[in-house]
Short mmCIF file of N, CA and C in Angstrom, two decimals:
data_model
loop_
_atom_site.label_atom_id
_atom_site.label_comp_id
_atom_site.label_asym_id
_atom_site.label_seq_id
_atom_site.Cartn_x
_atom_site.Cartn_y
_atom_site.Cartn_z
N GLN A 173 -12.56 -15.20 -5.29
CA GLN A 173 -12.23 -14.25 -5.27
C GLN A 173 -11.53 -13.43 -4.39
N LEU A 174 -10.47 -12.89 -5.17
CA LEU A 174 -9.25 -12.35 -4.38
C LEU A 174 -9.71 -10.92 -3.64
N GLN A 175 -9.14 -11.43 -2.24
CA GLN A 175 -9.64 -10.18 -1.41
C GLN A 175 -8.58 -9.66 -0.82
N LEU A 176 -8.33 -8.22 -0.05
CA LEU A 176 -7.01 -7.91 0.58
C LEU A 176 -7.46 -6.93 1.72
N ALA A 177 -6.71 -7.14 2.63
CA ALA A 177 -7.21 -6.75 4.16
C ALA A 177 -5.77 -5.87 4.47
N GLU A 178 -5.98 -4.35 4.94
CA GLU A 178 -4.97 -3.88 5.24
C GLU A 178 -4.83 -3.73 6.85
N SER A 179 -3.51 -3.62 7.24
CA SER A 179 -3.21 -3.87 8.70
C SER A 179 -1.71 -3.34 8.87
N GLY A 180 -1.79 -3.01 10.34
CA GLY A 180 -0.70 -2.36 10.32
C GLY A 180 -0.29 -0.61 11.00
N GLY A 181 -1.25 0.33 10.63
CA GLY A 181 -1.53 1.46 10.70
C GLY A 181 -1.67 1.69 12.35
N GLY A 182 -1.59 3.24 12.84
CA GLY A 182 -1.40 3.47 13.85
C GLY A 182 -1.03 4.97 14.09
N LEU A 183 -0.74 5.14 15.63
CA LEU A 183 -0.17 6.50 15.70
C LEU A 183 1.15 6.42 15.85
N VAL A 184 1.86 7.18 15.27
CA VAL A 184 3.15 7.39 15.55
C VAL A 184 3.76 8.84 15.14
N GLN A 185 4.83 9.10 15.81
CA GLN A 185 5.54 10.33 15.99
C GLN A 185 5.93 10.33 14.96
N PRO A 186 6.11 11.76 14.33
CA PRO A 186 7.37 12.31 13.29
C PRO A 186 8.46 11.61 13.34
N GLY A 187 8.77 11.00 12.10
CA GLY A 187 10.34 10.69 12.01
C GLY A 187 10.58 8.88 12.53
N GLY A 188 9.20 8.75 13.28
CA GLY A 188 8.89 7.25 13.13
C GLY A 188 8.80 6.29 11.94
N SER A 189 8.59 5.22 12.31
CA SER A 189 8.34 4.10 11.35
C SER A 189 7.02 3.19 11.64
N LEU A 190 6.41 2.41 10.62
CA LEU A 190 5.50 1.53 10.67
C LEU A 190 5.52 0.73 9.67
N ARG A 191 5.33 -0.66 9.44
CA ARG A 191 5.26 -1.41 8.42
C ARG A 191 3.67 -1.79 8.15
N LEU A 192 2.94 -1.50 7.04
CA LEU A 192 1.86 -1.67 6.88
C LEU A 192 1.84 -3.19 6.35
N SER A 193 0.67 -3.87 6.32
CA SER A 193 0.24 -5.27 5.52
C SER A 193 -0.29 -5.04 5.20
N CYS A 194 -0.67 -6.05 3.75
CA CYS A 194 -1.47 -6.05 2.71
C CYS A 194 -1.83 -7.49 2.61
N LYS A 195 -2.75 -8.25 3.38
CA LYS A 195 -2.89 -9.92 3.41
C LYS A 195 -3.76 -10.09 2.24
N GLY A 196 -3.51 -11.11 1.52
CA GLY A 196 -4.17 -11.75 0.50
C GLY A 196 -4.98 -13.03 0.48
N SER A 197 -6.29 -13.12 0.21
CA SER A 197 -6.92 -14.30 0.72
C SER A 197 -7.67 -14.51 -0.54
N GLY A 198 -8.09 -15.77 -1.07
CA GLY A 198 -8.76 -16.19 -2.17
C GLY A 198 -7.75 -16.18 -3.48
N GLY A 199 -6.77 -15.88 -2.90
CA GLY A 199 -5.68 -15.99 -4.40
C GLY A 199 -4.35 -15.34 -4.02
N SER A 200 -3.31 -15.96 -4.57
CA SER A 200 -1.91 -15.64 -4.51
C SER A 200 -1.77 -14.53 -5.02
N LEU A 201 -1.20 -13.37 -4.17
CA LEU A 201 -0.75 -11.96 -4.86
C LEU A 201 0.58 -12.28 -5.34
N GLU A 202 1.13 -13.62 -5.59
CA GLU A 202 2.10 -13.46 -6.19
C GLU A 202 2.19 -13.09 -8.02
N TYR A 203 0.73 -13.19 -8.30
CA TYR A 203 0.50 -13.27 -9.54
C TYR A 203 -0.01 -11.54 -10.05
N TYR A 204 0.00 -10.51 -8.96
CA TYR A 204 -0.82 -9.53 -8.82
C TYR A 204 0.39 -8.30 -9.05
N ALA A 205 0.15 -7.23 -9.73
CA ALA A 205 0.87 -6.07 -9.09
C ALA A 205 0.01 -5.52 -8.32
N ILE A 206 0.93 -5.12 -6.80
CA ILE A 206 0.02 -4.71 -5.85
C ILE A 206 0.66 -3.55 -5.24
N GLY A 207 -0.37 -2.46 -4.95
CA GLY A 207 0.18 -1.17 -4.87
C GLY A 207 -0.29 -0.64 -3.51
N TRP A 208 0.36 0.46 -2.66
CA TRP A 208 -0.43 1.24 -2.05
C TRP A 208 -0.85 2.39 -2.22
N PHE A 209 -1.87 3.17 -1.82
CA PHE A 209 -2.53 3.86 -1.97
C PHE A 209 -2.77 5.00 -0.55
N ARG A 210 -3.22 6.10 -0.52
CA ARG A 210 -3.44 6.84 0.53
C ARG A 210 -4.46 7.91 0.20
N GLN A 211 -5.40 8.21 1.23
CA GLN A 211 -6.28 9.39 1.13
C GLN A 211 -6.70 9.84 2.54
N THR A 212 -6.41 11.17 2.26
CA THR A 212 -7.10 12.16 3.44
C THR A 212 -8.53 12.72 3.29
N PRO A 213 -9.25 12.63 3.87
CA PRO A 213 -10.63 13.39 3.72
C PRO A 213 -10.46 14.60 3.12
N GLY A 214 -11.55 14.62 1.92
CA GLY A 214 -11.66 15.64 1.19
C GLY A 214 -10.24 15.95 -0.13
N LYS A 215 -9.50 15.09 -0.03
CA LYS A 215 -8.50 14.99 -1.12
C LYS A 215 -8.64 14.07 -2.04
N GLU A 216 -8.20 13.98 -3.21
CA GLU A 216 -7.96 12.61 -3.85
C GLU A 216 -7.04 11.27 -3.34
N ARG A 217 -7.22 10.14 -3.59
CA ARG A 217 -6.87 9.11 -3.28
C ARG A 217 -5.35 9.43 -4.09
N GLU A 218 -3.96 9.18 -3.83
CA GLU A 218 -2.97 8.99 -4.44
C GLU A 218 -2.13 8.07 -4.13
N ALA A 219 -1.14 7.32 -5.27
CA ALA A 219 -0.60 6.35 -5.16
C ALA A 219 0.81 6.54 -4.27
N VAL A 220 1.04 5.49 -3.63
CA VAL A 220 2.35 5.89 -2.78
C VAL A 220 3.21 4.77 -3.67
N SER A 221 3.23 3.55 -3.81
CA SER A 221 4.04 2.31 -4.20
C SER A 221 3.35 1.31 -5.31
N CYS A 222 4.07 0.91 -5.84
CA CYS A 222 3.58 -0.69 -6.40
C CYS A 222 4.61 -1.57 -7.01
N ILE A 223 4.40 -2.77 -6.52
CA ILE A 223 5.43 -3.52 -6.89
C ILE A 223 4.69 -4.88 -8.06
N SER A 224 5.65 -4.84 -8.88
CA SER A 224 5.12 -5.60 -9.91
C SER A 224 5.27 -7.22 -9.50
N SER A 225 4.63 -7.91 -10.10
CA SER A 225 4.40 -9.59 -10.62
C SER A 225 5.34 -9.88 -11.31
N PRO A 226 6.38 -10.41 -10.75
CA PRO A 226 6.40 -11.56 -9.78
C PRO A 226 7.52 -10.40 -8.47
N GLY A 227 7.85 -9.53 -8.81
CA GLY A 227 8.31 -8.56 -7.88
C GLY A 227 9.47 -7.80 -8.20
N GLY A 228 9.96 -8.01 -9.28
CA GLY A 228 11.36 -7.12 -9.49
C GLY A 228 11.28 -5.70 -9.53
N LEU A 229 9.99 -5.43 -10.06
CA LEU A 229 10.32 -3.63 -10.57
C LEU A 229 9.17 -3.38 -9.02
N ARG A 230 9.85 -2.02 -8.72
CA ARG A 230 9.13 -1.26 -7.58
C ARG A 230 9.41 0.35 -8.05
N LEU A 231 8.09 0.55 -8.05
CA LEU A 231 7.90 2.19 -8.38
C LEU A 231 7.37 2.72 -6.74
N TYR A 232 7.81 4.02 -6.73
CA TYR A 232 7.63 4.80 -5.43
C TYR A 232 6.91 6.26 -6.09
N ALA A 233 6.31 6.65 -5.59
CA ALA A 233 5.84 8.29 -5.27
C ALA A 233 7.04 9.34 -4.76
N ASP A 234 7.41 10.48 -5.60
CA ASP A 234 8.42 11.02 -5.38
C ASP A 234 8.51 11.31 -3.80
N PHE A 235 7.36 11.78 -3.54
CA PHE A 235 7.52 12.27 -2.14
C PHE A 235 7.57 11.26 -1.10
N VAL A 236 8.09 9.77 -1.27
CA VAL A 236 8.47 8.84 -0.32
C VAL A 236 9.76 8.14 -0.73
N LYS A 237 10.24 8.33 -2.00
CA LYS A 237 11.32 7.91 -2.45
C LYS A 237 12.45 7.80 -1.02
N GLY A 238 13.01 6.93 -1.11
CA GLY A 238 14.25 7.02 0.04
C GLY A 238 13.59 6.46 1.34
N ARG A 239 12.43 6.75 1.59
CA ARG A 239 11.89 6.47 3.15
C ARG A 239 11.10 5.17 3.05
N PHE A 240 10.07 4.94 1.85
CA PHE A 240 9.50 3.70 1.95
C PHE A 240 10.09 2.88 0.85
N ALA A 241 9.56 1.31 1.58
CA ALA A 241 9.94 0.32 0.65
C ALA A 241 8.61 -0.60 0.86
N ILE A 242 8.75 -0.94 -0.60
CA ILE A 242 7.57 -2.10 -0.75
C ILE A 242 8.01 -3.43 -1.06
N SER A 243 7.55 -4.65 -0.36
CA SER A 243 7.88 -5.69 -0.52
C SER A 243 7.02 -6.59 -0.66
N ARG A 244 7.66 -8.08 -0.89
CA ARG A 244 6.75 -9.04 -1.20
C ARG A 244 7.15 -10.34 -0.08
N GLY A 245 6.18 -10.74 0.62
CA GLY A 245 6.21 -11.95 1.60
C GLY A 245 5.29 -13.15 1.20
N ASP A 246 5.62 -13.42 0.35
CA ASP A 246 5.30 -14.52 -0.49
C ASP A 246 4.46 -16.05 0.24
N ALA A 247 5.32 -16.28 1.29
CA ALA A 247 4.88 -17.25 1.97
C ALA A 247 3.73 -16.96 3.05
N GLU A 248 3.72 -15.50 3.07
CA GLU A 248 2.51 -15.05 4.09
C GLU A 248 1.67 -14.41 3.40
N ASN A 249 1.53 -14.80 1.63
CA ASN A 249 0.38 -13.89 0.78
C ASN A 249 0.15 -12.88 1.35
N THR A 250 1.19 -11.87 1.37
CA THR A 250 1.47 -10.67 1.97
C THR A 250 2.37 -9.73 1.22
N VAL A 251 1.74 -8.38 0.85
CA VAL A 251 2.76 -7.33 0.37
C VAL A 251 2.76 -6.20 1.57
N TYR A 252 3.88 -5.79 2.13
CA TYR A 252 4.44 -5.00 2.99
C TYR A 252 4.73 -3.61 2.44
N LEU A 253 4.64 -2.67 3.41
CA LEU A 253 5.13 -1.03 2.89
C LEU A 253 5.91 -0.58 4.32
N GLN A 254 7.01 -0.98 3.88
CA GLN A 254 7.77 -0.12 5.31
C GLN A 254 7.83 1.29 4.80
N MET A 255 7.74 1.78 5.96
CA MET A 255 7.13 3.69 5.92
C MET A 255 8.20 3.91 7.44
N ASN A 256 9.42 4.41 6.83
CA ASN A 256 10.38 5.12 7.59
C ASN A 256 10.45 6.64 7.54
N THR A 257 10.78 7.19 8.49
CA THR A 257 11.02 8.74 8.47
C THR A 257 9.61 9.09 8.28
N LEU A 258 8.31 9.24 8.81
CA LEU A 258 7.13 9.62 8.67
C LEU A 258 7.19 10.89 9.27
N LYS A 259 6.37 11.50 8.28
CA LYS A 259 6.02 13.00 8.28
C LYS A 259 4.58 13.39 8.58
N PRO A 260 4.16 14.55 9.24
CA PRO A 260 2.85 14.40 9.56
C PRO A 260 1.96 14.72 8.21
N GLY A 261 2.60 14.94 7.12
CA GLY A 261 1.82 14.84 5.70
C GLY A 261 1.64 13.50 5.39
N GLY A 262 1.91 12.52 6.16
CA GLY A 262 1.80 11.04 5.64
C GLY A 262 0.48 10.73 6.04
N THR A 263 0.01 11.41 7.27
CA THR A 263 -1.37 10.98 7.76
C THR A 263 -2.54 10.97 6.76
N ALA A 264 -2.75 9.64 7.02
CA ALA A 264 -3.73 9.38 5.67
C ALA A 264 -4.21 7.86 5.89
N VAL A 265 -5.38 7.48 5.56
CA VAL A 265 -5.90 5.76 5.52
C VAL A 265 -5.23 5.28 4.38
N TYR A 266 -4.48 4.55 4.77
CA TYR A 266 -3.71 3.92 3.45
C TYR A 266 -4.44 2.38 3.09
N TYR A 267 -4.63 2.21 1.93
CA TYR A 267 -5.23 1.50 1.18
C TYR A 267 -4.17 0.47 0.04
N CYS A 268 -4.26 -0.60 -0.15
CA CYS A 268 -3.68 -1.59 -1.06
C CYS A 268 -4.51 -2.02 -1.76
N PHE A 269 -4.15 -2.30 -3.46
CA PHE A 269 -4.74 -2.45 -4.39
C PHE A 269 -3.92 -2.91 -5.84
N PRO A 270 -4.74 -3.54 -6.57
CA PRO A 270 -3.82 -4.02 -7.82
C PRO A 270 -3.33 -2.23 -8.21
N CYS A 271 -2.53 -2.84 -8.98
CA CYS A 271 -1.44 -1.57 -9.55
C CYS A 271 -1.17 -1.64 -11.13
N GLU A 272 -0.85 -0.57 -11.68
CA GLU A 272 -0.29 -0.69 -13.09
C GLU A 272 0.14 0.82 -12.74
N GLY A 273 1.76 0.32 -12.88
CA GLY A 273 2.32 1.56 -12.64
C GLY A 273 2.02 2.31 -11.57
N LEU A 274 2.05 3.84 -11.10
CA LEU A 274 1.60 4.32 -9.93
C LEU A 274 -0.04 4.82 -10.13
N ALA A 275 -0.73 3.60 -10.66
CA ALA A 275 -1.75 4.04 -10.54
C ALA A 275 -2.97 2.63 -9.97
N PRO A 276 -4.01 2.38 -9.90
CA PRO A 276 -4.96 1.61 -9.48
C PRO A 276 -5.13 1.22 -10.76
N HIS A 277 -5.27 -0.60 -10.73
CA HIS A 277 -5.39 -1.19 -11.75
C HIS A 277 -6.82 -2.30 -11.67
N PRO A 278 -7.78 -2.01 -11.38
CA PRO A 278 -8.78 -2.82 -10.93
C PRO A 278 -9.01 -4.45 -11.79
N LEU A 279 -9.17 -5.63 -11.13
CA LEU A 279 -9.23 -6.52 -11.75
C LEU A 279 -10.59 -7.12 -11.56
N PRO A 280 -11.03 -8.04 -12.41
CA PRO A 280 -12.36 -8.94 -12.61
C PRO A 280 -12.49 -9.11 -11.43
N ASP A 281 -11.79 -9.92 -10.72
CA ASP A 281 -11.94 -10.28 -9.31
C ASP A 281 -11.84 -9.76 -8.02
N LEU A 282 -11.50 -8.44 -8.65
CA LEU A 282 -11.14 -7.59 -7.46
C LEU A 282 -11.30 -5.90 -7.88
N LYS A 283 -12.67 -5.27 -7.67
CA LYS A 283 -12.98 -3.87 -7.86
C LYS A 283 -12.99 -2.85 -7.00
N SER A 284 -13.17 -3.31 -5.97
CA SER A 284 -13.70 -2.57 -5.18
C SER A 284 -12.58 -2.04 -3.76
N TRP A 285 -12.52 -1.09 -3.28
CA TRP A 285 -11.66 -0.94 -2.16
C TRP A 285 -11.97 -1.46 -0.89
N GLY A 286 -10.69 -1.63 -0.30
CA GLY A 286 -11.36 -2.06 1.33
C GLY A 286 -11.36 -0.97 2.31
N SER A 287 -11.04 -1.28 3.57
CA SER A 287 -11.35 -0.33 4.58
C SER A 287 -10.35 0.36 5.02
N GLY A 288 -8.93 -0.31 4.18
CA GLY A 288 -8.06 0.63 4.68
C GLY A 288 -7.25 0.27 6.11
N THR A 289 -6.09 1.24 6.10
CA THR A 289 -5.69 1.45 7.56
C THR A 289 -5.27 2.66 7.96
N LEU A 290 -5.38 3.02 9.23
CA LEU A 290 -5.41 4.64 9.54
C LEU A 290 -3.93 4.61 9.89
N VAL A 291 -3.23 5.68 8.96
CA VAL A 291 -1.77 5.84 9.97
C VAL A 291 -1.96 7.31 10.48
N ASN A 292 -1.26 7.66 11.59
CA ASN A 292 -1.78 9.07 12.23
C ASN A 292 -0.56 9.30 12.67
N VAL A 293 0.29 10.04 11.90
CA VAL A 293 1.65 10.67 12.30
C VAL A 293 1.65 12.09 13.05
N SER A 294 1.98 12.08 14.22
CA SER A 294 1.56 13.25 15.26
C SER A 294 1.98 12.80 16.67
N SER A 295 2.43 14.10 17.05
CA SER A 295 3.17 14.33 18.31
C SER A 295 2.26 14.20 19.53
#
């Protein structure tokens, strides 16, 4: 059973940076396209980024291009999201989940979302 656990969120000032981690267990993440998504209460979940398997292709939502970078740390079985120049609009709960393009792609072994990690961009 593949499981994903998000971490790395927290309070950060506008213009600051955070690196989120998506730690896999029960399976190697190198075999899956993994994406980052975010959601604010009352709003639809939206895709932020997706990295392909084995990782050559990286997709980003327009609103983060040039500021965010998704990457793999295979030795750590982790997918990262480096977030730079954060804006107040980036405040949300961030989730990682298998992706296809900039969309979630549930897997037979992973169909439910985790708890996410809260990013609060505020002064």
